[in-house]
mmCIF file of C-alpha atoms in Angstrom:
data_model
loop_
_atom_site.group_PDB
_atom_site.id
_atom_site.type_symbol
_atom_site.label_atom_id
_atom_site.label_comp_id
_atom_site.label_asym_id
_atom_site.label_seq_id
_atom_site.Cartn_x
_atom_site.Cartn_y
_atom_site.Cartn_z
ATOM 1 C CA MET A 1 9.920 -26.861 -0.307
ATOM 2 C CA THR A 2 7.550 -25.713 2.421
ATOM 3 C CA LYS A 3 5.873 -22.495 1.436
ATOM 4 C CA ALA A 4 5.033 -19.699 3.859
ATOM 5 C CA ARG A 5 1.303 -19.092 4.109
ATOM 6 C CA VAL A 6 0.934 -15.315 3.828
ATOM 7 C CA LEU A 7 -2.332 -13.515 4.429
ATOM 8 C CA LEU A 8 -2.525 -10.035 2.896
ATOM 9 C CA CYS A 9 -4.287 -7.219 4.758
ATOM 10 C CA THR A 10 -4.879 -4.164 2.587
ATOM 11 C CA SER A 11 -7.235 -1.270 1.861
ATOM 12 C CA GLY A 12 -7.646 -1.543 -1.897
ATOM 13 C CA GLY A 13 -6.340 0.521 -4.775
ATOM 14 C CA ILE A 14 -3.172 0.245 -6.832
ATOM 15 C CA CYS A 15 -0.919 -0.721 -3.917
ATOM 16 C CA ALA A 16 -3.294 -3.518 -2.931
ATOM 17 C CA THR A 17 -3.120 -5.010 -6.415
ATOM 18 C CA LEU A 18 0.667 -4.697 -6.480
ATOM 19 C CA SER A 19 0.878 -6.389 -3.073
ATOM 20 C CA LEU A 20 -1.079 -9.411 -4.208
ATOM 21 C CA GLN A 21 0.864 -9.581 -7.477
ATOM 22 C CA ALA A 22 4.117 -9.614 -5.500
ATOM 23 C CA LEU A 23 2.936 -12.487 -3.315
ATOM 24 C CA LEU A 24 1.705 -14.486 -6.307
ATOM 25 C CA ALA A 25 5.054 -13.965 -8.051
ATOM 26 C CA THR A 26 7.000 -15.502 -5.158
ATOM 27 C CA ASP A 27 7.514 -19.284 -5.324
ATOM 28 C CA GLU A 28 8.154 -19.466 -1.583
ATOM 29 C CA ILE A 29 4.721 -18.021 -0.757
ATOM 30 C CA ASP A 30 1.281 -19.601 -0.627
ATOM 31 C CA VAL A 31 -1.341 -16.835 -0.452
ATOM 32 C CA ALA A 32 -3.652 -17.828 2.396
ATOM 33 C CA GLY A 33 -6.199 -15.090 1.755
ATOM 34 C CA VAL A 34 -6.866 -11.383 1.394
ATOM 35 C CA PHE A 35 -8.474 -9.238 4.086
ATOM 36 C CA LEU A 36 -9.801 -5.994 2.583
ATOM 37 C CA SER A 37 -10.564 -3.041 4.839
ATOM 38 C CA THR A 38 -13.759 -1.253 3.755
ATOM 39 C CA ARG A 39 -13.170 1.586 6.214
ATOM 40 C CA THR A 40 -12.574 5.040 4.697
ATOM 41 C CA ARG A 41 -11.869 7.100 7.828
ATOM 42 C CA THR A 42 -14.071 6.312 10.836
ATOM 43 C CA LYS A 43 -15.039 2.872 12.111
ATOM 44 C CA ASN A 44 -18.779 3.217 11.544
ATOM 45 C CA GLY A 45 -18.748 6.024 8.982
ATOM 46 C CA ARG A 46 -20.218 5.809 5.501
ATOM 47 C CA PHE A 47 -18.161 6.621 2.431
ATOM 48 C CA ILE A 48 -19.660 10.050 1.654
ATOM 49 C CA GLY A 49 -19.501 11.182 5.272
ATOM 50 C CA ASP A 50 -15.913 10.023 5.656
ATOM 51 C CA ALA A 51 -14.920 11.663 2.363
ATOM 52 C CA LEU A 52 -16.331 14.956 3.631
ATOM 53 C CA ARG A 53 -14.360 14.532 6.861
ATOM 54 C CA ILE A 54 -11.165 14.142 4.852
ATOM 55 C CA ILE A 55 -11.974 17.298 2.862
ATOM 56 C CA ARG A 56 -12.647 19.244 6.064
ATOM 57 C CA THR A 57 -9.420 17.979 7.648
ATOM 58 C CA SER A 58 -7.003 18.335 4.739
ATOM 59 C CA GLY A 59 -8.778 20.070 1.859
ATOM 60 C CA LEU A 60 -10.170 18.970 -1.506
ATOM 61 C CA ASN A 61 -6.792 18.701 -3.260
ATOM 62 C CA TYR A 62 -5.450 16.272 -0.658
ATOM 63 C CA ALA A 63 -8.686 14.259 -0.660
ATOM 64 C CA THR A 64 -8.390 13.945 -4.452
ATOM 65 C CA TYR A 65 -4.801 12.750 -4.074
ATOM 66 C CA LEU A 66 -5.952 10.005 -1.690
ATOM 67 C CA ALA A 67 -8.743 8.977 -4.038
ATOM 68 C CA ILE A 68 -6.537 8.763 -7.144
ATOM 69 C CA GLY A 69 -4.820 5.538 -6.145
ATOM 70 C CA THR A 70 -7.739 3.979 -4.261
ATOM 71 C CA THR A 71 -11.375 4.767 -5.092
ATOM 72 C CA LEU A 72 -10.690 6.069 -8.604
ATOM 73 C CA PHE A 73 -8.478 3.099 -9.458
ATOM 74 C CA ASP A 74 -10.986 0.568 -8.097
ATOM 75 C CA CYS A 75 -13.962 2.183 -9.871
ATOM 76 C CA LEU A 76 -12.468 3.385 -13.155
ATOM 77 C CA ARG A 77 -12.037 0.352 -15.353
ATOM 78 C CA LEU A 78 -10.032 1.394 -18.411
ATOM 79 C CA ARG A 79 -8.259 -0.799 -20.958
ATOM 80 C CA GLY A 80 -4.742 -1.627 -19.863
ATOM 81 C CA VAL A 81 -5.279 -0.762 -16.201
ATOM 82 C CA LEU A 82 -4.299 -3.359 -13.591
ATOM 83 C CA PRO A 83 -7.132 -5.438 -12.094
ATOM 84 C CA THR A 84 -8.502 -4.581 -8.670
ATOM 85 C CA VAL A 85 -7.223 -6.710 -5.788
ATOM 86 C CA LYS A 86 -10.666 -8.297 -5.489
ATOM 87 C CA LYS A 87 -10.702 -9.316 -9.150
ATOM 88 C CA LEU A 88 -7.126 -10.588 -8.985
ATOM 89 C CA ALA A 89 -7.940 -12.694 -5.926
ATOM 90 C CA SER A 90 -10.986 -14.121 -7.705
ATOM 91 C CA GLN A 91 -8.902 -15.001 -10.770
ATOM 92 C CA HIS A 92 -6.586 -17.059 -8.542
ATOM 93 C CA ASN A 93 -9.317 -18.538 -6.307
ATOM 94 C CA ILE A 94 -7.896 -16.802 -3.233
ATOM 95 C CA PRO A 95 -10.232 -16.509 -0.218
ATOM 96 C CA PHE A 96 -11.353 -12.906 0.251
ATOM 97 C CA TYR A 97 -12.915 -11.162 3.240
ATOM 98 C CA CYS A 98 -14.183 -7.573 3.613
ATOM 99 C CA SER A 99 -14.730 -5.736 6.888
ATOM 100 C CA LYS A 100 -14.338 -2.375 8.613
ATOM 101 C CA ASP A 101 -13.037 -4.099 11.752
ATOM 102 C CA ILE A 102 -10.193 -6.606 11.614
ATOM 103 C CA ASN A 103 -10.443 -7.163 15.369
ATOM 104 C CA SER A 104 -14.087 -8.270 15.464
ATOM 105 C CA SER A 105 -14.846 -11.851 16.437
ATOM 106 C CA ASP A 106 -16.024 -12.647 12.911
ATOM 107 C CA SER A 107 -12.859 -11.218 11.350
ATOM 108 C CA GLN A 108 -10.607 -13.027 13.793
ATOM 109 C CA SER A 109 -12.457 -16.271 13.153
ATOM 110 C CA TRP A 110 -11.893 -15.893 9.402
ATOM 111 C CA LEU A 111 -8.229 -14.981 9.842
ATOM 112 C CA SER A 112 -7.603 -17.933 12.164
ATOM 113 C CA GLY A 113 -9.368 -20.260 9.756
ATOM 114 C CA ARG A 114 -6.893 -19.336 7.030
ATOM 115 C CA ALA A 115 -4.029 -20.558 9.298
ATOM 116 C CA PRO A 116 -1.464 -17.971 8.158
ATOM 117 C CA ASP A 117 2.216 -18.185 8.973
ATOM 118 C CA ILE A 118 2.636 -14.472 8.221
ATOM 119 C CA LEU A 119 0.167 -11.625 8.193
ATOM 120 C CA LEU A 120 1.325 -8.888 5.797
ATOM 121 C CA SER A 121 -0.135 -5.413 6.260
ATOM 122 C CA SER A 122 0.456 -3.468 3.057
ATOM 123 C CA PHE A 123 -1.367 -0.198 2.402
ATOM 124 C CA PHE A 124 -3.663 -1.023 5.318
ATOM 125 C CA ASN A 125 -5.626 1.422 7.464
ATOM 126 C CA LEU A 126 -6.710 -0.611 10.495
ATOM 127 C CA LYS A 127 -4.974 -1.023 13.851
ATOM 128 C CA LEU A 128 -4.447 -4.623 14.971
ATOM 129 C CA SER A 129 -5.267 -5.747 18.502
ATOM 130 C CA PRO A 130 -2.842 -8.008 20.413
ATOM 131 C CA ALA A 131 -5.162 -10.957 19.755
ATOM 132 C CA THR A 132 -5.093 -10.294 15.986
ATOM 133 C CA ILE A 133 -1.325 -9.815 15.978
ATOM 134 C CA ALA A 134 -0.988 -13.222 17.615
ATOM 135 C CA ILE A 135 -2.966 -15.100 14.940
ATOM 136 C CA PRO A 136 -0.121 -15.807 12.458
ATOM 137 C CA SER A 137 2.243 -18.562 13.582
ATOM 138 C CA GLN A 138 5.390 -16.605 12.650
ATOM 139 C CA ALA A 139 4.811 -12.848 12.543
ATOM 140 C CA ALA A 140 2.555 -9.937 11.676
ATOM 141 C CA ILE A 141 4.496 -7.548 9.438
ATOM 142 C CA ASN A 142 3.825 -4.095 8.017
ATOM 143 C CA LEU A 143 5.234 -2.134 5.086
ATOM 144 C CA HIS A 144 5.757 1.520 6.020
ATOM 145 C CA PRO A 145 6.873 3.976 3.300
ATOM 146 C CA ALA A 146 9.531 5.713 5.400
ATOM 147 C CA LEU A 147 12.900 5.001 6.998
ATOM 148 C CA LEU A 148 11.801 4.279 10.558
ATOM 149 C CA PRO A 149 12.129 5.407 13.283
ATOM 150 C CA ALA A 150 11.745 8.732 11.452
ATOM 151 C CA TYR A 151 8.467 9.680 9.803
ATOM 152 C CA LYS A 152 6.020 7.537 11.701
ATOM 153 C CA GLY A 153 2.492 8.415 10.668
ATOM 154 C CA VAL A 154 -0.286 8.121 8.132
ATOM 155 C CA ASP A 155 1.375 9.700 5.066
ATOM 156 C CA PRO A 156 5.154 9.902 5.480
ATOM 157 C CA VAL A 157 5.796 10.599 1.794
ATOM 158 C CA PHE A 158 3.785 13.821 2.018
ATOM 159 C CA TYR A 159 5.925 14.937 4.967
ATOM 160 C CA TYR A 160 9.121 13.927 3.176
ATOM 161 C CA PHE A 161 8.237 16.475 0.504
ATOM 162 C CA LEU A 162 6.940 19.072 2.946
ATOM 163 C CA ASN A 163 10.244 18.964 4.856
ATOM 164 C CA GLY A 164 12.395 19.088 1.731
ATOM 165 C CA GLU A 165 13.959 15.643 2.049
ATOM 166 C CA ASP A 166 16.015 14.307 -0.858
ATOM 167 C CA THR A 167 16.145 10.642 0.176
ATOM 168 C CA PHE A 168 13.031 8.561 0.768
ATOM 169 C CA GLY A 169 12.699 4.981 1.963
ATOM 170 C CA VAL A 170 10.570 2.067 3.081
ATOM 171 C CA SER A 171 10.683 -0.162 6.167
ATOM 172 C CA LEU A 172 9.585 -3.730 6.754
ATOM 173 C CA HIS A 173 8.742 -4.039 10.454
ATOM 174 C CA LYS A 174 6.936 -6.242 12.938
ATOM 175 C CA ILE A 175 3.510 -5.037 14.038
ATOM 176 C CA THR A 176 3.007 -4.099 17.686
ATOM 177 C CA GLU A 177 0.127 -2.517 19.585
ATOM 178 C CA GLU A 178 1.253 0.984 18.574
ATOM 179 C CA PHE A 179 1.584 2.160 14.980
ATOM 180 C CA ASP A 180 5.037 2.000 13.339
ATOM 181 C CA THR A 181 6.946 0.980 16.500
ATOM 182 C CA GLY A 182 7.824 -2.682 15.957
ATOM 183 C CA GLU A 183 11.240 -4.130 15.237
ATOM 184 C CA VAL A 184 12.482 -3.108 11.785
ATOM 185 C CA LEU A 185 13.511 -6.168 9.775
ATOM 186 C CA ALA A 186 14.759 -4.421 6.635
ATOM 187 C CA GLN A 187 14.918 -1.053 4.903
ATOM 188 C CA SER A 188 15.547 0.294 1.444
ATOM 189 C CA SER A 189 16.026 3.869 0.247
ATOM 190 C CA MET A 190 15.510 5.739 -2.999
ATOM 191 C CA PRO A 191 16.348 9.273 -4.164
ATOM 192 C CA LYS A 192 13.655 11.857 -4.782
ATOM 193 C CA ASN A 193 12.659 12.211 -8.412
ATOM 194 C CA PRO A 194 11.820 15.916 -8.872
ATOM 195 C CA ASP A 195 9.827 15.159 -12.025
ATOM 196 C CA LYS A 196 7.426 12.804 -10.249
ATOM 197 C CA SER A 197 4.491 13.482 -7.929
ATOM 198 C CA VAL A 198 3.941 12.549 -4.285
ATOM 199 C CA PHE A 199 1.540 9.850 -5.478
ATOM 200 C CA TRP A 200 4.202 8.315 -7.719
ATOM 201 C CA HIS A 201 6.794 8.209 -4.941
ATOM 202 C CA ASN A 202 4.361 6.610 -2.497
ATOM 203 C CA THR A 203 3.426 3.872 -4.955
ATOM 204 C CA GLU A 204 7.051 3.320 -5.930
ATOM 205 C CA LEU A 205 8.038 2.885 -2.279
ATOM 206 C CA PHE A 206 5.402 0.191 -1.859
ATOM 207 C CA ARG A 207 6.832 -1.602 -4.901
ATOM 208 C CA GLN A 208 10.257 -1.421 -3.276
ATOM 209 C CA GLY A 209 8.904 -2.575 0.080
ATOM 210 C CA LEU A 210 7.179 -5.567 -1.479
ATOM 211 C CA GLU A 211 10.485 -6.647 -3.001
ATOM 212 C CA LEU A 212 12.043 -6.348 0.473
ATOM 213 C CA PHE A 213 9.338 -8.604 1.855
ATOM 214 C CA ARG A 214 9.934 -11.206 -0.850
ATOM 215 C CA ILE A 215 13.662 -11.198 -0.024
ATOM 216 C CA TRP A 216 12.925 -11.533 3.698
ATOM 217 C CA VAL A 217 10.557 -14.483 3.150
ATOM 218 C CA LYS A 218 13.140 -16.285 1.049
ATOM 219 C CA ASP A 219 15.974 -15.705 3.529
ATOM 220 C CA PRO A 220 15.351 -13.719 6.744
ATOM 221 C CA SER A 221 19.079 -13.752 7.520
ATOM 222 C CA SER A 222 19.845 -11.827 4.327
ATOM 223 C CA VAL A 223 18.478 -8.534 5.707
ATOM 224 C CA THR A 224 19.795 -6.337 8.507
ATOM 225 C CA LYS A 225 17.580 -5.394 11.464
ATOM 226 C CA ILE A 226 17.441 -1.716 12.405
ATOM 227 C CA ASP A 227 16.809 -0.006 15.741
ATOM 228 C CA ASN A 228 13.309 1.520 15.809
ATOM 229 C CA THR A 229 13.429 3.253 19.184
ATOM 230 C CA GLY A 230 14.431 6.789 18.186
ATOM 231 C CA ASN A 231 12.022 9.688 17.572
ATOM 232 C CA SER A 232 9.394 7.776 19.547
ATOM 233 C CA ASP A 233 7.223 10.850 20.135
ATOM 234 C CA GLN A 234 7.042 11.865 16.485
ATOM 235 C CA TYR A 235 3.870 10.810 14.704
ATOM 236 C CA ASP A 236 2.533 12.796 11.762
ATOM 237 C CA SER A 237 -1.230 12.705 11.383
ATOM 238 C CA TRP A 238 -3.324 13.948 8.473
ATOM 239 C CA PRO A 239 -2.000 17.259 7.099
ATOM 240 C CA SER A 240 -3.901 20.507 7.495
ATOM 241 C CA PRO A 241 -5.038 22.549 4.474
ATOM 242 C CA SER A 242 -2.282 25.059 5.251
ATOM 243 C CA GLN A 243 0.357 22.312 5.123
ATOM 244 C CA VAL A 244 -1.039 21.069 1.812
ATOM 245 C CA SER A 245 -0.934 24.620 0.441
ATOM 246 C CA ALA A 246 2.680 24.971 1.597
ATOM 247 C CA LEU A 247 3.737 21.879 -0.360
ATOM 248 C CA ASN A 248 5.909 23.005 -3.258
ATOM 249 C CA HIS A 249 5.370 19.843 -5.275
ATOM 250 C CA PRO A 250 2.414 18.256 -7.121
ATOM 251 C CA LEU A 251 0.488 15.679 -5.118
ATOM 252 C CA TYR A 252 -0.567 13.836 -8.279
ATOM 253 C CA ASN A 253 -0.839 14.115 -12.056
ATOM 254 C CA LEU A 254 -2.431 12.121 -14.867
ATOM 255 C CA SER A 255 0.871 10.902 -16.287
ATOM 256 C CA ASP A 256 1.958 9.331 -12.991
ATOM 257 C CA PHE A 257 -1.452 7.730 -12.498
ATOM 258 C CA ARG A 258 -1.343 6.214 -15.966
ATOM 259 C CA GLU A 259 2.131 4.810 -15.346
ATOM 260 C CA GLN A 260 1.496 3.320 -11.926
ATOM 261 C CA SER A 261 -1.981 1.983 -12.713
ATOM 262 C CA ARG A 262 -0.729 0.093 -15.779
ATOM 263 C CA ARG A 263 2.661 -1.214 -14.621
ATOM 264 C CA PRO A 264 2.401 -4.630 -12.926
ATOM 265 C CA PHE A 265 4.703 -5.743 -10.143
ATOM 266 C CA LYS A 266 7.838 -7.377 -11.529
#
């Protein structure tokens, strides 16, 4: 059996660890490497400065919500918590590369040297240039936690809750020059759980999307492609403090963090 060489592009945190676990659990996949984005918000910004920008843009409560599954998870090493993506890659001798710019010449040289068949963007915060998209021999693919073409943007799960939606979903789509516009290869939906936070739903959708990707790798013909041309002008950026205040649902809680940070991908 010829395995697909998949290179994971991610930004760290719980979803990054789950993404690598999903790839390692798939017999049809050979993990070619992990590219970790070290960018917080701006290309050349430092962590503290970017964190303050997030607080100014969306408020402290929203900034805390973002940090729960990323910075806090990666820094807070408690018994029973899943390993960071960097530690997991090291345990499996997987090549690892960190950068704020995936389109730099050095980054592209590293990516090309890993000779990937598929580039998987999962919980990733960098935009790929046409030259980077062209590096994998088969496709560059992204997991987006929404049912495209609706809810394009940086945090669709937040807007699902803000707009009172009852059904959430995740899309597996090809990467193009513009965010969230490529051909949708597969989708999966899930009902809202009123007892769970926004954070929980976002992480759960990535779990569901990773399973979609595994199915697609095993048999691309087993999934149905979906039109991604509607609602082309809709793109939700970072929420304002007033939108966060209007949200009638918890962004996060300790119980959901404990569950998601301890439950491996299966």
